[in-house]
Tab-separated table of C-alpha atoms in Angstrom:
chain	number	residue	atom	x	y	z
A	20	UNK	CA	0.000	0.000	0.000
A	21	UNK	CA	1.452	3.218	-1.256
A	22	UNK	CA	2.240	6.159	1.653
A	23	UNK	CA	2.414	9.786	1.313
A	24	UNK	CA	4.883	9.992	3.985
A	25	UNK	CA	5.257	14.488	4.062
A	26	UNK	CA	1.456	13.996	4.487
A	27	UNK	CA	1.185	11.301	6.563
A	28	UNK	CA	3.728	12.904	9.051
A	29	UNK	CA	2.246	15.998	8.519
A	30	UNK	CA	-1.293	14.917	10.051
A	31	UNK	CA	0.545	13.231	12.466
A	32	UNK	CA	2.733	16.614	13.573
A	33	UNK	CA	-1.313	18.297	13.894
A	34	UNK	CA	-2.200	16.241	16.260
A	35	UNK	CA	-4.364	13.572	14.146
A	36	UNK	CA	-4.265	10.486	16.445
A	37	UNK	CA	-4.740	7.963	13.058
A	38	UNK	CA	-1.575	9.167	11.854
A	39	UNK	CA	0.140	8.955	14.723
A	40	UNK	CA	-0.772	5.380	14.836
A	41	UNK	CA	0.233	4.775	11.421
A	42	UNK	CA	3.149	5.798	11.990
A	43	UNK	CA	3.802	3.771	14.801
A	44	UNK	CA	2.461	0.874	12.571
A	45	UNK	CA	4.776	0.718	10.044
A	46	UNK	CA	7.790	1.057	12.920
A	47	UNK	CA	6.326	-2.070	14.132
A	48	UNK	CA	6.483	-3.449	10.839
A	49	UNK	CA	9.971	-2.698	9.605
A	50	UNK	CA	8.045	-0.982	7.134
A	51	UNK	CA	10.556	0.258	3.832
A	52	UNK	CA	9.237	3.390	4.429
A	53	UNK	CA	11.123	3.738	7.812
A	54	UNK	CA	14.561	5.392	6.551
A	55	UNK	CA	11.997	8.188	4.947
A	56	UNK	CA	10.402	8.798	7.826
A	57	UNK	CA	13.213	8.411	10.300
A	58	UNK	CA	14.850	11.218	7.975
A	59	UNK	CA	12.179	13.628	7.875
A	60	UNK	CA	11.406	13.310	11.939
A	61	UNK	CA	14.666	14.089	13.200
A	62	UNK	CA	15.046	17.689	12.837
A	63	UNK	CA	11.306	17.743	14.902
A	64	UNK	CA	13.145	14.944	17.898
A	65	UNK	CA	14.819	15.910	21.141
A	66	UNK	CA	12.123	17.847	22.733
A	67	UNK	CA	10.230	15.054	24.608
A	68	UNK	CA	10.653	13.723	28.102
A	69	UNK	CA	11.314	9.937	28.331
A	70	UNK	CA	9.723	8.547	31.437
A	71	UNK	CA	10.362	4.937	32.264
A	72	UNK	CA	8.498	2.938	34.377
A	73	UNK	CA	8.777	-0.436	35.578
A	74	UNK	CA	8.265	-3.023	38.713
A	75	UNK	CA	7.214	-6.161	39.275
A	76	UNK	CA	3.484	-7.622	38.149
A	77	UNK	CA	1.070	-6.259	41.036
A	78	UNK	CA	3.021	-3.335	41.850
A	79	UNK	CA	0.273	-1.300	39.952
A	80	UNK	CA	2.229	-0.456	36.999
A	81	UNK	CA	-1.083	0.688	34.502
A	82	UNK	CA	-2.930	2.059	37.212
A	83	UNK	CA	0.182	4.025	38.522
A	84	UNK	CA	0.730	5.093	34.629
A	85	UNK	CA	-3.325	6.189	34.435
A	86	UNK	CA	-1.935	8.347	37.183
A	87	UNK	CA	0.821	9.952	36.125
A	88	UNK	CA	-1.487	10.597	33.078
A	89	UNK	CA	-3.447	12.583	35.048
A	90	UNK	CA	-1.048	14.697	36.548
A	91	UNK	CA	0.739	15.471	33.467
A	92	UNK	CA	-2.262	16.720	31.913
A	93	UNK	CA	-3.213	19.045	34.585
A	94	UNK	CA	0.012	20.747	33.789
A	95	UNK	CA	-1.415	21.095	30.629
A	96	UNK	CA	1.579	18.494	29.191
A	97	UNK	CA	0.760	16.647	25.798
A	98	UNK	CA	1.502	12.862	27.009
A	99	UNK	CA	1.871	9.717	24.991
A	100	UNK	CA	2.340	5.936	26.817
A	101	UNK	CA	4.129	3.190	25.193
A	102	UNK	CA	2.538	0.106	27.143
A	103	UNK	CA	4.518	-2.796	26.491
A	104	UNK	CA	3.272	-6.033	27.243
A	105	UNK	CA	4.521	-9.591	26.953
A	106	UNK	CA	3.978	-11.533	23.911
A	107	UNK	CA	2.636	-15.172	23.275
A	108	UNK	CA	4.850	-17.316	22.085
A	109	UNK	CA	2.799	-18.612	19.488
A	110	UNK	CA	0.897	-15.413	18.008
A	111	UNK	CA	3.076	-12.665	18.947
A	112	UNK	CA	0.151	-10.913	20.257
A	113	UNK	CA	0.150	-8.913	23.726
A	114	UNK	CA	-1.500	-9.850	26.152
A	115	UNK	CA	-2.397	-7.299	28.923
A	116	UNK	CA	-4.354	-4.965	27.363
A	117	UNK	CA	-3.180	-1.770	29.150
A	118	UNK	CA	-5.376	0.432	26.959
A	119	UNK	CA	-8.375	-1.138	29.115
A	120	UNK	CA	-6.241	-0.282	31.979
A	121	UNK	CA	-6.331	3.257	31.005
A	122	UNK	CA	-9.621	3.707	29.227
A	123	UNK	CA	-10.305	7.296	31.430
A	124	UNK	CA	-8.028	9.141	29.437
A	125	UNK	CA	-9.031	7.082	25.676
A	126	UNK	CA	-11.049	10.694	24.732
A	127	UNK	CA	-8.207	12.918	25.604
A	128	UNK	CA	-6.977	14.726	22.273
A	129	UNK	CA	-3.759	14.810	24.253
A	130	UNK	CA	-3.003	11.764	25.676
A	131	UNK	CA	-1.765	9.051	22.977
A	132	UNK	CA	-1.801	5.230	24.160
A	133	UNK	CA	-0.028	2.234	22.193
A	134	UNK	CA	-0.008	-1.196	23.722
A	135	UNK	CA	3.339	-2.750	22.055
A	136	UNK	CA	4.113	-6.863	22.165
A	137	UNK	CA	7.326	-7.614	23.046
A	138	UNK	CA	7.660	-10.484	20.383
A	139	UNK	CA	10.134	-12.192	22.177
A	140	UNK	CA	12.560	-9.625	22.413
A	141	UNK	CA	14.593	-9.696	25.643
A	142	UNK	CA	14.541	-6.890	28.241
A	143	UNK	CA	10.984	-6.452	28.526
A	144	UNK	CA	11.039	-3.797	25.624
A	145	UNK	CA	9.991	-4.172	21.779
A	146	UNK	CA	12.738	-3.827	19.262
A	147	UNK	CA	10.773	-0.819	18.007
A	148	UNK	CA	10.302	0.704	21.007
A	149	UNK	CA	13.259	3.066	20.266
A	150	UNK	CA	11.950	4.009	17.149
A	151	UNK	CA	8.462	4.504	18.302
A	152	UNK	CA	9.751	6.885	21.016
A	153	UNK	CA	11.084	9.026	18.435
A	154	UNK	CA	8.283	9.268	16.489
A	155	UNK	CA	5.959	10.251	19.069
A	156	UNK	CA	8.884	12.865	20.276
A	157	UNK	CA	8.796	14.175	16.671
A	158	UNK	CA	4.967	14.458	16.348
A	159	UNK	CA	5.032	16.956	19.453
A	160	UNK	CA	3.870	14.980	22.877
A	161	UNK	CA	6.186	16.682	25.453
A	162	UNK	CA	6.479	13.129	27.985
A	163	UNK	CA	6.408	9.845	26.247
A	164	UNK	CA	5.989	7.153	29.334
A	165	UNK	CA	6.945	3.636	28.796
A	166	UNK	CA	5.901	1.296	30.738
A	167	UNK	CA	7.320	-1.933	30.824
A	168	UNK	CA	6.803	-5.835	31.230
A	169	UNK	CA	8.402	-6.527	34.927
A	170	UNK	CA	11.032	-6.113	36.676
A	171	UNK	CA	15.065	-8.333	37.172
A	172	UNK	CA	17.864	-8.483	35.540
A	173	UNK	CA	16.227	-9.002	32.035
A	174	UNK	CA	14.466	-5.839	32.544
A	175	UNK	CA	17.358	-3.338	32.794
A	176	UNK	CA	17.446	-2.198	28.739
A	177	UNK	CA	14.951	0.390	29.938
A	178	UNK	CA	17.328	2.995	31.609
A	179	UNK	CA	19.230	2.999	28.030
A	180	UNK	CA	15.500	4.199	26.454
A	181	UNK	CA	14.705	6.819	28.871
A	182	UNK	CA	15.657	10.003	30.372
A	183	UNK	CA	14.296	9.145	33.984
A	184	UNK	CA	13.865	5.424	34.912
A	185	UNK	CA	10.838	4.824	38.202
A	186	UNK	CA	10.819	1.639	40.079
A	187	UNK	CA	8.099	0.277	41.244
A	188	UNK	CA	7.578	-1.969	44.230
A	189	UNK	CA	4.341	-2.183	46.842
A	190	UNK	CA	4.422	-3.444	50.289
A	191	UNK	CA	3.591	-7.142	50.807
A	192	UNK	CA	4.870	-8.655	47.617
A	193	UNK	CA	7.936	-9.866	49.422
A	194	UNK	CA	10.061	-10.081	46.102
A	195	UNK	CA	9.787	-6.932	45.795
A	196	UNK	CA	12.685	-5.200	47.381
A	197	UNK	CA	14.817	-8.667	46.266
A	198	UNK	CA	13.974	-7.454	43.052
A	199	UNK	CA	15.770	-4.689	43.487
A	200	UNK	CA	18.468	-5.903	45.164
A	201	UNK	CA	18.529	-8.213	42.340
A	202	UNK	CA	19.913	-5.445	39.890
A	203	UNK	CA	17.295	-2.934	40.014
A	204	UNK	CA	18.884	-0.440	42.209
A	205	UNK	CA	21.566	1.022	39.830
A	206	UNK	CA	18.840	1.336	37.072
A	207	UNK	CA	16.196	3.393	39.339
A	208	UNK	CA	16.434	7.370	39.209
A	209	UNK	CA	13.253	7.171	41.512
A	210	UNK	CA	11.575	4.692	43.854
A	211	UNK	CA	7.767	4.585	44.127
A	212	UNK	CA	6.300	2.387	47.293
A	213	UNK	CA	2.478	2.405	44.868
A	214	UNK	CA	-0.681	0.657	47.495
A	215	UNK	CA	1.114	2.941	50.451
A	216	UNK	CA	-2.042	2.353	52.920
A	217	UNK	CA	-1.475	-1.036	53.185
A	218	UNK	CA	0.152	-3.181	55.768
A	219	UNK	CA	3.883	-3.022	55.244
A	220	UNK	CA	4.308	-0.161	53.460
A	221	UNK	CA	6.703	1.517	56.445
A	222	UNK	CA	8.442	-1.437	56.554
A	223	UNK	CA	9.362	-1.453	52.732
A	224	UNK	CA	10.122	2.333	52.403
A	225	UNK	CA	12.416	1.439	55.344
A	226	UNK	CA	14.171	-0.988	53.716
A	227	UNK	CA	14.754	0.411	50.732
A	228	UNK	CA	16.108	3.679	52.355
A	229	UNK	CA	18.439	1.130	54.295
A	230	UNK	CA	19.927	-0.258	51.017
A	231	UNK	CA	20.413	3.431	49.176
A	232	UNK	CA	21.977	4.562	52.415
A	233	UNK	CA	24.517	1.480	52.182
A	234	UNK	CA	24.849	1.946	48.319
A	235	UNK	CA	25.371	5.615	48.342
A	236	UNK	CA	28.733	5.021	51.196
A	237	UNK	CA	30.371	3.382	48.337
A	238	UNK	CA	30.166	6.239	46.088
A	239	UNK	CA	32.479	9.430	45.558
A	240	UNK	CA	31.487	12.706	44.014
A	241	UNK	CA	28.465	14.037	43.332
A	242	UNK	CA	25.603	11.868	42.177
A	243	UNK	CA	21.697	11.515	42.491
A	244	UNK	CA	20.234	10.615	45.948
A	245	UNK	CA	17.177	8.514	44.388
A	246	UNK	CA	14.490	9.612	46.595
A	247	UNK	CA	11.522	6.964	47.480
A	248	UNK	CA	7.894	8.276	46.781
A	249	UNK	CA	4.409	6.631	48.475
A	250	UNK	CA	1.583	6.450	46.267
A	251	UNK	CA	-1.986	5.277	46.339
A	252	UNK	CA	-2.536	5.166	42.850
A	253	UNK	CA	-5.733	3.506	42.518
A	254	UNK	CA	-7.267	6.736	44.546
A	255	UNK	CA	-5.013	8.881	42.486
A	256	UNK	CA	-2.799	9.643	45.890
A	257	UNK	CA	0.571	10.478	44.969
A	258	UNK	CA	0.760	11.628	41.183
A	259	UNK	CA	2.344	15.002	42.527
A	260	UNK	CA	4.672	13.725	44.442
A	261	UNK	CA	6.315	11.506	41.776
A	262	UNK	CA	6.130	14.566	39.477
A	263	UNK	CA	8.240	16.879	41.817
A	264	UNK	CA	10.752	14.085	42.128
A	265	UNK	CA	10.981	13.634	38.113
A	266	UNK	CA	11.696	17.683	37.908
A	267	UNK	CA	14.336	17.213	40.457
A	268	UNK	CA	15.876	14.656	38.723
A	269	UNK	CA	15.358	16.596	35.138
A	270	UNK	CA	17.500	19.710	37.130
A	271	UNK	CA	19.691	17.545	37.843
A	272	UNK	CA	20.632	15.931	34.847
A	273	UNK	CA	20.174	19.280	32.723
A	274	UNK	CA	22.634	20.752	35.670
A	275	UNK	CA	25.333	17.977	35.472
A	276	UNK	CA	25.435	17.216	31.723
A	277	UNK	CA	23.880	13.842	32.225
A	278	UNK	CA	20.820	14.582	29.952
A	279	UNK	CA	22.892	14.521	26.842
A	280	UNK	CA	24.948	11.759	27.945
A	281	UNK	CA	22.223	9.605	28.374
A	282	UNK	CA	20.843	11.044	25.057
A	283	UNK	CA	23.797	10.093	23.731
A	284	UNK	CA	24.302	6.238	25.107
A	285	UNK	CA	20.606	5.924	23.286
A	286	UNK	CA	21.467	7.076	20.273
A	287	UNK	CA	24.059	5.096	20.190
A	288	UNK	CA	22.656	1.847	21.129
A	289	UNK	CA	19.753	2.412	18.476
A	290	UNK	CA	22.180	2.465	15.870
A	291	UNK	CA	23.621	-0.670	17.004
A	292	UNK	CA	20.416	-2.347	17.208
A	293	UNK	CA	19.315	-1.274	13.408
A	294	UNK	CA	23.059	-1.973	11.907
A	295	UNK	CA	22.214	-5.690	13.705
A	296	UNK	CA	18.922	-6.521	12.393
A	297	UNK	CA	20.164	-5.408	9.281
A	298	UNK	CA	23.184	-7.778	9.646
A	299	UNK	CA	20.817	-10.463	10.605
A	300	UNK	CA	18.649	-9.780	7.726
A	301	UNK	CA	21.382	-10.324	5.252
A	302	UNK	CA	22.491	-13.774	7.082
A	303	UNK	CA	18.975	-14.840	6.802
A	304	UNK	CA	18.843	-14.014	3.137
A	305	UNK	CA	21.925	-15.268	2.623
A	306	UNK	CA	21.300	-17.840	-0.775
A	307	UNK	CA	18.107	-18.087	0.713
A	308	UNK	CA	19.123	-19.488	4.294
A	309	UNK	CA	20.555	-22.281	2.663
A	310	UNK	CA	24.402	-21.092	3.264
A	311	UNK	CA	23.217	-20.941	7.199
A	312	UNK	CA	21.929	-24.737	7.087
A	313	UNK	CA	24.535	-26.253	4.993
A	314	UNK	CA	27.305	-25.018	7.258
A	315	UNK	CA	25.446	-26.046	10.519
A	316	UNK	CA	25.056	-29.220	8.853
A	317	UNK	CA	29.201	-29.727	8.412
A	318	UNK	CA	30.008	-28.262	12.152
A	319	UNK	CA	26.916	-31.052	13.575
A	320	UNK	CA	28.808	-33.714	11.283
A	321	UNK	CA	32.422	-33.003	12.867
A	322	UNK	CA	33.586	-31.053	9.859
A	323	UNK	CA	34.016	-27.952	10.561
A	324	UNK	CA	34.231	-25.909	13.734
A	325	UNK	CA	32.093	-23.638	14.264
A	326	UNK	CA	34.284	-20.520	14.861
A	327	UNK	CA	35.546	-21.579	11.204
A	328	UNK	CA	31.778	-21.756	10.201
A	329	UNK	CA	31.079	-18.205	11.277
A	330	UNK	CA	34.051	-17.017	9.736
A	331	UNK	CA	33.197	-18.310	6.521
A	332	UNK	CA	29.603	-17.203	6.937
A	333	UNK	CA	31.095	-13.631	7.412
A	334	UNK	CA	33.052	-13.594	4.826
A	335	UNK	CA	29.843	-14.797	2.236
A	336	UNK	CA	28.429	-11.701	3.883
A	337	UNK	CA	31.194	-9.448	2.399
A	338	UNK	CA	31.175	-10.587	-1.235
């Protein structure tokens, strides 16, 4: 199907929420188109706040997004959420549905909400997420939020997507702060303890202040003191709070060069990820796959060893 793409990003730049998800559409498809569009969006990017958000399943992730939502409209900010869920296996669909989640703001000309499956990719974010980021940046929404899958060690890809990364946990979930102390605790710029009236909730904050107490003795210089934040999301308790703590952060990374740096990093590791699945493209293509298969075939029949295999795969890449 033939695009106009100076029109179609055109409509999209007005405001026109069909565009927008066009847009997003054919980033999810590896459309051809993409390189056109990438081109004529990047003099528009760099404007938009990235907001991360992640934490374990129950910690009220969607409900503590719808939140956050809220707030960032009453300060009149253009928002757009990038709600990534986890993929079957089998269809690639997602499965959570955060759209549902956040149905109270579906009529709001300027909130923008995209459920994204994961399709397998590692990390808890889509391989287009990147991409998609910068599109709705370019198109004029001032925060893009992204909230993610869960929370560990296979979660962590997030702080390289945004500009301010928000854990979080909720009292009674036990794994909770193991989570953190599972990896979690170098990626957060801010902690959120979401479900605050319940039973436990002291006892969390506590620990968690314990363990950035004892992880801030080991560090010299200057550096961010991640604060931790109670919410009650599901009454809408909180929203503020989180928001001050975000601007602080936002100083502070506009006031120690960390902004671009971060900026930067991203940048970087998009181009890394599109000069791979364009590597991996031409391997798959390579005489058909059938290059690939033969030379598998001669390393599982003691032939060859695979180190030799790759290199001659490689070099079939370069002729």
């Amino acid at each position: 199907m033939p695009v106009d793409v100076d029109d179609l990003i055109g409509r999209a730049r007005e405001g026109q929420p069909r565009a927008v998800a066009r847009l997003l559409s054919l980033v999810e498809d590896a459309s051809p188109h993409l390189r056109e569009i990438a081109r004529a969006l990047t003099p528009y990017t760099g404007g938009a706040r990235i907001i991360g958000l992640t934490g374990p399943p129950g910690a009220g992730k969607s409900t503590s997004t719808a939140m956050l939502l809220s707030a960032l409209r009453a300060q009149g900010k253009r928002v757009a959420v990038l709600a990534i869920d986890p993929s079957s296996p089998f269809s690639g669909g997602a499965l959570l549905g955060d759209r549902i989640r956040m149905g109270e703001h579906a009529t709001d000309p300027g909130v923008f909400i995209r459920s994204m499956a994961t399709r397998g990719h590692l990390g808890g974010l889509a391989w287009a997420t990147p991409q998609s980021a910068r599109v709705l940046d370019a198109v004029g929404f001032d925060v893009v939020l992204i909230e993610t899958v869960g929370v560990g060690q296979s979660e962590v890809d997030v702080v390289q997507l945004a500009d301010s990364t928000v854990v979080l946990l909720a009292p009674g979930m036990g794994d909770g702060v193991q989570a953190a102390k599972a990896g979690v605790l170098e990626i957060a710029d801010i902690f959120v303890v979401n479900k605050a009236d319940r039973d436990g909730a002291d006892a969390t904050v506590r620990e968690l202040t314990d363990m950035l107490s004892a992880s801030r003795r080991e560090i010299t210089g200057p550096s961010w003191r991640q604060p931790v934040v109670r919410t009650v999301a599901s009454r809408g308790e909180g929203g503020d709070d989180v928001l001050d703590a975000l601007a602080r952060h936002h100083s502070w990374l506009l006031d120690t060069g960390e902004l671009a740096g971060r900026r930067n990093e991203r940048a970087r590791a998009e181009v890394e990820a599109i000069a791979l699945r364009q590597v991996q493209a031409e391997f798959a293509g390579l005489h058909g796959g059938e290059a690939v298969r033969l030379l598998g075939k001669r390393v599982a029949d003691g032939e060859l060893d695979p180190y030799a295999a790759a290199d001659e795969l490689v070099a079939g890449l370069r002729h």
